[in-house]
PDB file of C-alpha atoms in Angstrom:
ATOM      1  CA  ALA A   1     112.262  81.370 114.788  1.00 49.00           C
ATOM      2  CA  SER A   2     114.304  79.248 112.425  1.00 55.00           C
ATOM      3  CA  LEU A   3     113.492  77.420 109.220  1.00 53.00           C
ATOM      4  CA  PRO A   4     113.088  73.659 109.159  1.00 54.00           C
ATOM      5  CA  GLU A   5     116.006  71.762 107.640  1.00 59.00           C
ATOM      6  CA  ASP A   6     114.587  69.728 104.763  1.00 62.00           C
ATOM      7  CA  SER A   7     110.804  69.459 104.884  1.00 72.00           C
ATOM      8  CA  LYS A   8     109.411  69.940 101.356  1.00 84.00           C
ATOM      9  CA  LEU A   9     106.574  72.459 101.118  1.00 89.00           C
ATOM     10  CA  GLN A  10     103.413  72.019  99.091  1.00 87.00           C
ATOM     11  CA  SER A  11     103.877  72.928  95.406  1.00 89.00           C
ATOM     12  CA  GLY A  12     103.806  76.695  94.808  1.00 89.00           C
ATOM     13  CA  ASN A  13     104.676  77.541  98.411  1.00 90.00           C
ATOM     14  CA  PHE A  14     108.046  78.960  99.371  1.00 92.00           C
ATOM     15  CA  TYR A  15     109.979  80.489 102.200  1.00 89.00           C
ATOM     16  CA  ILE A  16     110.373  84.009 100.814  1.00 88.00           C
ATOM     17  CA  PRO A  17     112.401  86.704 102.575  1.00 87.00           C
ATOM     18  CA  ARG A  18     111.385  90.266 103.303  1.00 85.00           C
ATOM     19  CA  LEU A  19     112.852  92.852 101.004  1.00 85.00           C
ATOM     20  CA  GLY A  20     115.010  95.045 103.209  1.00 77.00           C
ATOM     21  CA  GLN A  21     116.834  98.185 102.208  1.00 71.00           C
ATOM     22  CA  LEU A  22     118.069  97.811  98.642  1.00 75.00           C
ATOM     23  CA  ASN A  23     121.479  99.052  97.660  1.00 74.00           C
ATOM     24  CA  ALA A  24     120.192 100.527  94.408  1.00 73.00           C
ATOM     25  CA  PRO A  25     120.456 103.772  92.482  1.00 68.00           C
ATOM     26  CA  GLN A  26     118.350 106.616  93.786  1.00 71.00           C
ATOM     27  CA  TYR A  27     116.025 106.331  90.798  1.00 75.00           C
ATOM     28  CA  LEU A  28     114.945 102.845  89.798  1.00 84.00           C
ATOM     29  CA  PRO A  29     112.852 102.344  86.661  1.00 90.00           C
ATOM     30  CA  VAL A  30     109.167 102.864  87.456  1.00 92.00           C
ATOM     31  CA  SER A  31     108.275  99.215  86.832  1.00 94.00           C
ATOM     32  CA  MET A  32     111.020  98.046  89.237  1.00 93.00           C
ATOM     33  CA  SER A  33     109.803 100.491  91.900  1.00 92.00           C
ATOM     34  CA  ARG A  34     106.222  99.231  91.433  1.00 94.00           C
ATOM     35  CA  PHE A  35     107.426  95.633  91.794  1.00 95.00           C
ATOM     36  CA  VAL A  36     109.344  96.422  94.993  1.00 92.00           C
ATOM     37  CA  ALA A  37     106.296  98.150  96.507  1.00 91.00           C
ATOM     38  CA  LYS A  38     103.965  95.259  95.620  1.00 94.00           C
ATOM     39  CA  TYR A  39     106.471  92.651  96.809  1.00 93.00           C
ATOM     40  CA  ARG A  40     106.778  94.383 100.176  1.00 90.00           C
ATOM     41  CA  VAL A  41     102.999  94.318 100.600  1.00 90.00           C
ATOM     42  CA  LEU A  42     102.752  90.619  99.711  1.00 91.00           C
ATOM     43  CA  PHE A  43     105.802  89.242 101.513  1.00 89.00           C
ATOM     44  CA  ASP A  44     106.412  91.512 104.509  1.00 81.00           C
ATOM     45  CA  ASP A  45     106.288  88.651 106.981  1.00 76.00           C
ATOM     46  CA  GLU A  46     108.654  86.390 108.867  1.00 75.00           C
ATOM     47  CA  ILE A  47     110.675  84.105 106.582  1.00 74.00           C
ATOM     48  CA  HIS A  48     109.719  80.958 108.535  1.00 79.00           C
ATOM     49  CA  ILE A  49     106.094  81.383 107.429  1.00 83.00           C
ATOM     50  CA  PRO A  50     105.651  79.749 103.987  1.00 88.00           C
ATOM     51  CA  LYS A  51     103.845  81.854 101.416  1.00 91.00           C
ATOM     52  CA  ARG A  52     102.144  81.019  98.136  1.00 92.00           C
ATOM     53  CA  LEU A  53     103.798  82.656  95.140  1.00 94.00           C
ATOM     54  CA  GLU A  54     101.031  83.867  92.811  1.00 95.00           C
ATOM     55  CA  LEU A  55     102.600  85.870  90.000  1.00 96.00           C
ATOM     56  CA  SER A  56      99.162  87.093  88.919  1.00 96.00           C
ATOM     57  CA  GLU A  57      99.168  89.298  92.037  1.00 96.00           C
ATOM     58  CA  PHE A  58     101.858  91.395  90.341  1.00 97.00           C
ATOM     59  CA  GLY A  59      99.580  92.243  87.387  1.00 97.00           C
ATOM     60  CA  ASP A  60     101.433  93.386  84.270  1.00 97.00           C
ATOM     61  CA  LEU A  61     104.745  93.301  86.173  1.00 97.00           C
ATOM     62  CA  ALA A  62     104.585  89.476  86.133  1.00 98.00           C
ATOM     63  CA  ASP A  63     105.694  89.647  82.491  1.00 98.00           C
ATOM     64  CA  HIS A  64     109.155  90.659  83.761  1.00 97.00           C
ATOM     65  CA  ILE A  65     109.539  87.887  86.359  1.00 98.00           C
ATOM     66  CA  HIS A  66     111.683  84.818  85.800  1.00 98.00           C
ATOM     67  CA  ILE A  67     111.591  81.930  88.269  1.00 98.00           C
ATOM     68  CA  LEU A  68     114.940  80.171  88.397  1.00 98.00           C
ATOM     69  CA  LEU A  69     115.474  76.670  89.748  1.00 98.00           C
ATOM     70  CA  LEU A  70     118.782  75.551  91.249  1.00 97.00           C
ATOM     71  CA  GLY A  71     119.793  72.054  90.096  1.00 95.00           C
ATOM     72  CA  GLN A  72     120.637  69.122  92.356  1.00 92.00           C
ATOM     73  CA  SER A  73     124.362  69.761  91.808  1.00 92.00           C
ATOM     74  CA  ARG A  74     123.792  73.277  93.239  1.00 91.00           C
ATOM     75  CA  GLU A  75     125.840  74.625  90.327  1.00 91.00           C
ATOM     76  CA  THR A  76     123.369  75.023  87.469  1.00 96.00           C
ATOM     77  CA  TRP A  77     120.296  77.203  87.286  1.00 98.00           C
ATOM     78  CA  THR A  78     117.433  76.724  84.833  1.00 98.00           C
ATOM     79  CA  PHE A  79     114.467  78.866  83.919  1.00 98.00           C
ATOM     80  CA  GLN A  80     111.507  77.211  85.642  1.00 98.00           C
ATOM     81  CA  ARG A  81     109.544  80.154  84.220  1.00 98.00           C
ATOM     82  CA  PHE A  82     110.949  82.327  81.459  1.00 98.00           C
ATOM     83  CA  ALA A  83     109.532  85.849  81.690  1.00 98.00           C
ATOM     84  CA  PRO A  84     107.077  86.613  78.853  1.00 98.00           C
ATOM     85  CA  PHE A  85     108.763  90.008  78.288  1.00 96.00           C
ATOM     86  CA  SER A  86     112.084  88.275  77.630  1.00 96.00           C
ATOM     87  CA  ALA A  87     110.450  85.629  75.436  1.00 97.00           C
ATOM     88  CA  ALA A  88     108.903  88.391  73.307  1.00 96.00           C
ATOM     89  CA  ARG A  89     112.230  90.231  73.158  1.00 92.00           C
ATOM     90  CA  ILE A  90     114.193  87.246  71.785  1.00 94.00           C
ATOM     91  CA  GLY A  91     111.290  85.516  70.018  1.00 96.00           C
ATOM     92  CA  LEU A  92     111.683  82.311  72.027  1.00 97.00           C
ATOM     93  CA  ASP A  93     110.421  80.887  75.340  1.00 98.00           C
ATOM     94  CA  LEU A  94     113.404  79.401  77.181  1.00 98.00           C
ATOM     95  CA  THR A  95     111.435  77.780  80.011  1.00 98.00           C
ATOM     96  CA  GLY A  96     113.474  74.714  81.009  1.00 98.00           C
ATOM     97  CA  ALA A  97     116.733  76.056  79.518  1.00 98.00           C
ATOM     98  CA  LYS A  98     119.873  76.771  81.521  1.00 98.00           C
ATOM     99  CA  VAL A  99     120.424  80.437  82.375  1.00 97.00           C
ATOM    100  CA  ASN A 100     123.673  80.467  80.385  1.00 96.00           C
ATOM    101  CA  ASP A 101     121.888  79.303  77.197  1.00 97.00           C
ATOM    102  CA  GLN A 102     123.458  81.159  74.257  1.00 96.00           C
ATOM    103  CA  ARG A 103     120.020  81.823  72.767  1.00 96.00           C
ATOM    104  CA  PHE A 104     119.487  84.326  75.593  1.00 95.00           C
ATOM    105  CA  ALA A 105     122.727  86.238  74.888  1.00 92.00           C
ATOM    106  CA  PRO A 106     123.491  89.060  75.453  1.00 91.00           C
ATOM    107  CA  TYR A 107     120.733  89.368  78.076  1.00 92.00           C
ATOM    108  CA  ASN A 108     122.215  86.675  80.327  1.00 93.00           C
ATOM    109  CA  ARG A 109     125.550  88.476  80.588  1.00 88.00           C
ATOM    110  CA  ARG A 110     127.017  87.983  84.094  1.00 91.00           C
ATOM    111  CA  LEU A 111     123.864  86.164  85.226  1.00 94.00           C
ATOM    112  CA  GLU A 112     125.710  83.095  86.549  1.00 95.00           C
ATOM    113  CA  GLU A 113     128.074  85.372  88.476  1.00 95.00           C
ATOM    114  CA  LYS A 114     125.124  87.127  90.140  1.00 96.00           C
ATOM    115  CA  LEU A 115     123.459  83.814  91.006  1.00 97.00           C
ATOM    116  CA  ALA A 116     126.695  82.637  92.659  1.00 96.00           C
ATOM    117  CA  ARG A 117     126.584  85.850  94.705  1.00 96.00           C
ATOM    118  CA  LEU A 118     122.982  85.056  95.676  1.00 96.00           C
ATOM    119  CA  LEU A 119     124.059  81.664  97.036  1.00 95.00           C
ATOM    120  CA  ARG A 120     126.904  83.278  99.017  1.00 95.00           C
ATOM    121  CA  GLU A 121     124.934  86.197 100.461  1.00 92.00           C
ATOM    122  CA  LYS A 122     121.555  84.422 100.850  1.00 91.00           C
ATOM    123  CA  SER A 123     119.653  87.702 100.668  1.00 90.00           C
ATOM    124  CA  PRO A 124     117.923  89.811  98.005  1.00 92.00           C
ATOM    125  CA  PHE A 125     119.964  92.323  96.029  1.00 93.00           C
ATOM    126  CA  TYR A 126     119.667  94.720  93.084  1.00 93.00           C
ATOM    127  CA  VAL A 127     122.224  95.073  90.307  1.00 92.00           C
ATOM    128  CA  GLY A 128     122.416  97.038  87.075  1.00 89.00           C
ATOM    129  CA  THR A 129     124.254  95.237  84.277  1.00 86.00           C
ATOM    130  CA  HIS A 130     125.436  96.932  81.086  1.00 86.00           C
ATOM    131  CA  ILE A 131     124.455  94.979  77.990  1.00 86.00           C
ATOM    132  CA  ASP A 132     125.554  95.600  74.420  1.00 82.00           C
ATOM    133  CA  GLU A 133     122.556  95.506  72.101  1.00 76.00           C
ATOM    134  CA  ILE A 134     122.206  96.238  68.432  1.00 74.00           C
ATOM    135  CA  GLY A 135     122.071 100.010  68.315  1.00 77.00           C
ATOM    136  CA  GLY A 136     123.958 100.645  71.554  1.00 80.00           C
ATOM    137  CA  GLU A 137     124.313  99.770  75.189  1.00 83.00           C
ATOM    138  CA  CYS A 138     121.535  99.467  77.736  1.00 86.00           C
ATOM    139  CA  VAL A 139     121.315  98.697  81.445  1.00 86.00           C
ATOM    140  CA  ALA A 140     119.437  95.617  82.595  1.00 88.00           C
ATOM    141  CA  HIS A 141     117.972  96.386  86.013  1.00 91.00           C
ATOM    142  CA  ARG A 142     117.774  93.132  87.966  1.00 94.00           C
ATOM    143  CA  LEU A 143     116.467  92.196  91.375  1.00 95.00           C
ATOM    144  CA  PHE A 144     117.471  88.767  92.721  1.00 96.00           C
ATOM    145  CA  ILE A 145     115.360  87.275  95.522  1.00 95.00           C
ATOM    146  CA  PRO A 146     116.274  83.858  96.981  1.00 95.00           C
ATOM    147  CA  MET A 147     113.535  81.367  97.859  1.00 95.00           C
ATOM    148  CA  SER A 148     113.316  77.850  99.217  1.00 93.00           C
ATOM    149  CA  ASP A 149     110.728  75.125  99.105  1.00 91.00           C
ATOM    150  CA  VAL A 150     112.602  72.921 101.597  1.00 89.00           C
ATOM    151  CA  GLY A 151     113.890  75.141 104.414  1.00 80.00           C
ATOM    152  CA  ARG A 152     117.255  76.828 104.824  1.00 80.00           C
ATOM    153  CA  ARG A 153     118.715  75.779 101.475  1.00 90.00           C
ATOM    154  CA  ILE A 154     118.103  78.108  98.510  1.00 94.00           C
ATOM    155  CA  THR A 155     116.251  76.176  95.799  1.00 96.00           C
ATOM    156  CA  HIS A 156     114.768  78.971  93.665  1.00 96.00           C
ATOM    157  CA  CYS A 157     115.237  82.605  92.731  1.00 98.00           C
ATOM    158  CA  ILE A 158     112.803  85.290  91.679  1.00 97.00           C
ATOM    159  CA  LEU A 159     114.544  87.369  89.042  1.00 97.00           C
ATOM    160  CA  MET A 160     112.771  90.619  88.229  1.00 97.00           C
ATOM    161  CA  SER A 161     114.364  92.176  85.175  1.00 95.00           C
ATOM    162  CA  VAL A 162     113.539  95.408  83.333  1.00 92.00           C
TER     163      VAL A 162
END
């Protein structure tokens, strides 16, 4: 079955893909593994069946979930929901800000590049990004999941980051 072209879904409902085999390191952080397991339980269905996205179903993992919104120009992404974990980390809630906002540096390093990849590939993917922090380097583990509230066109992204 295929997705409708441009019929807008009810608020909070999305076409959300299954999470297939991830090309990820053998050992993901525990919280990322827990998220993947829960996601597969909630959204292991055909993509043409709209589903309600209730972040509360992810429990404490919801604190690590950003919801990104693709602008009308299809070139800019904004934080429709800025993850509480990230807000606590930088001391600021950037809900409504563009993903390249300098207040989120260095944690948004290469984020636009990965979102461009999401639009090209149109499927979920994992990536580890090295980030220079005060006191050393760390790896941001990120899972990008495309969503749509209108049909075939990607309109949103779930970004799980730990």
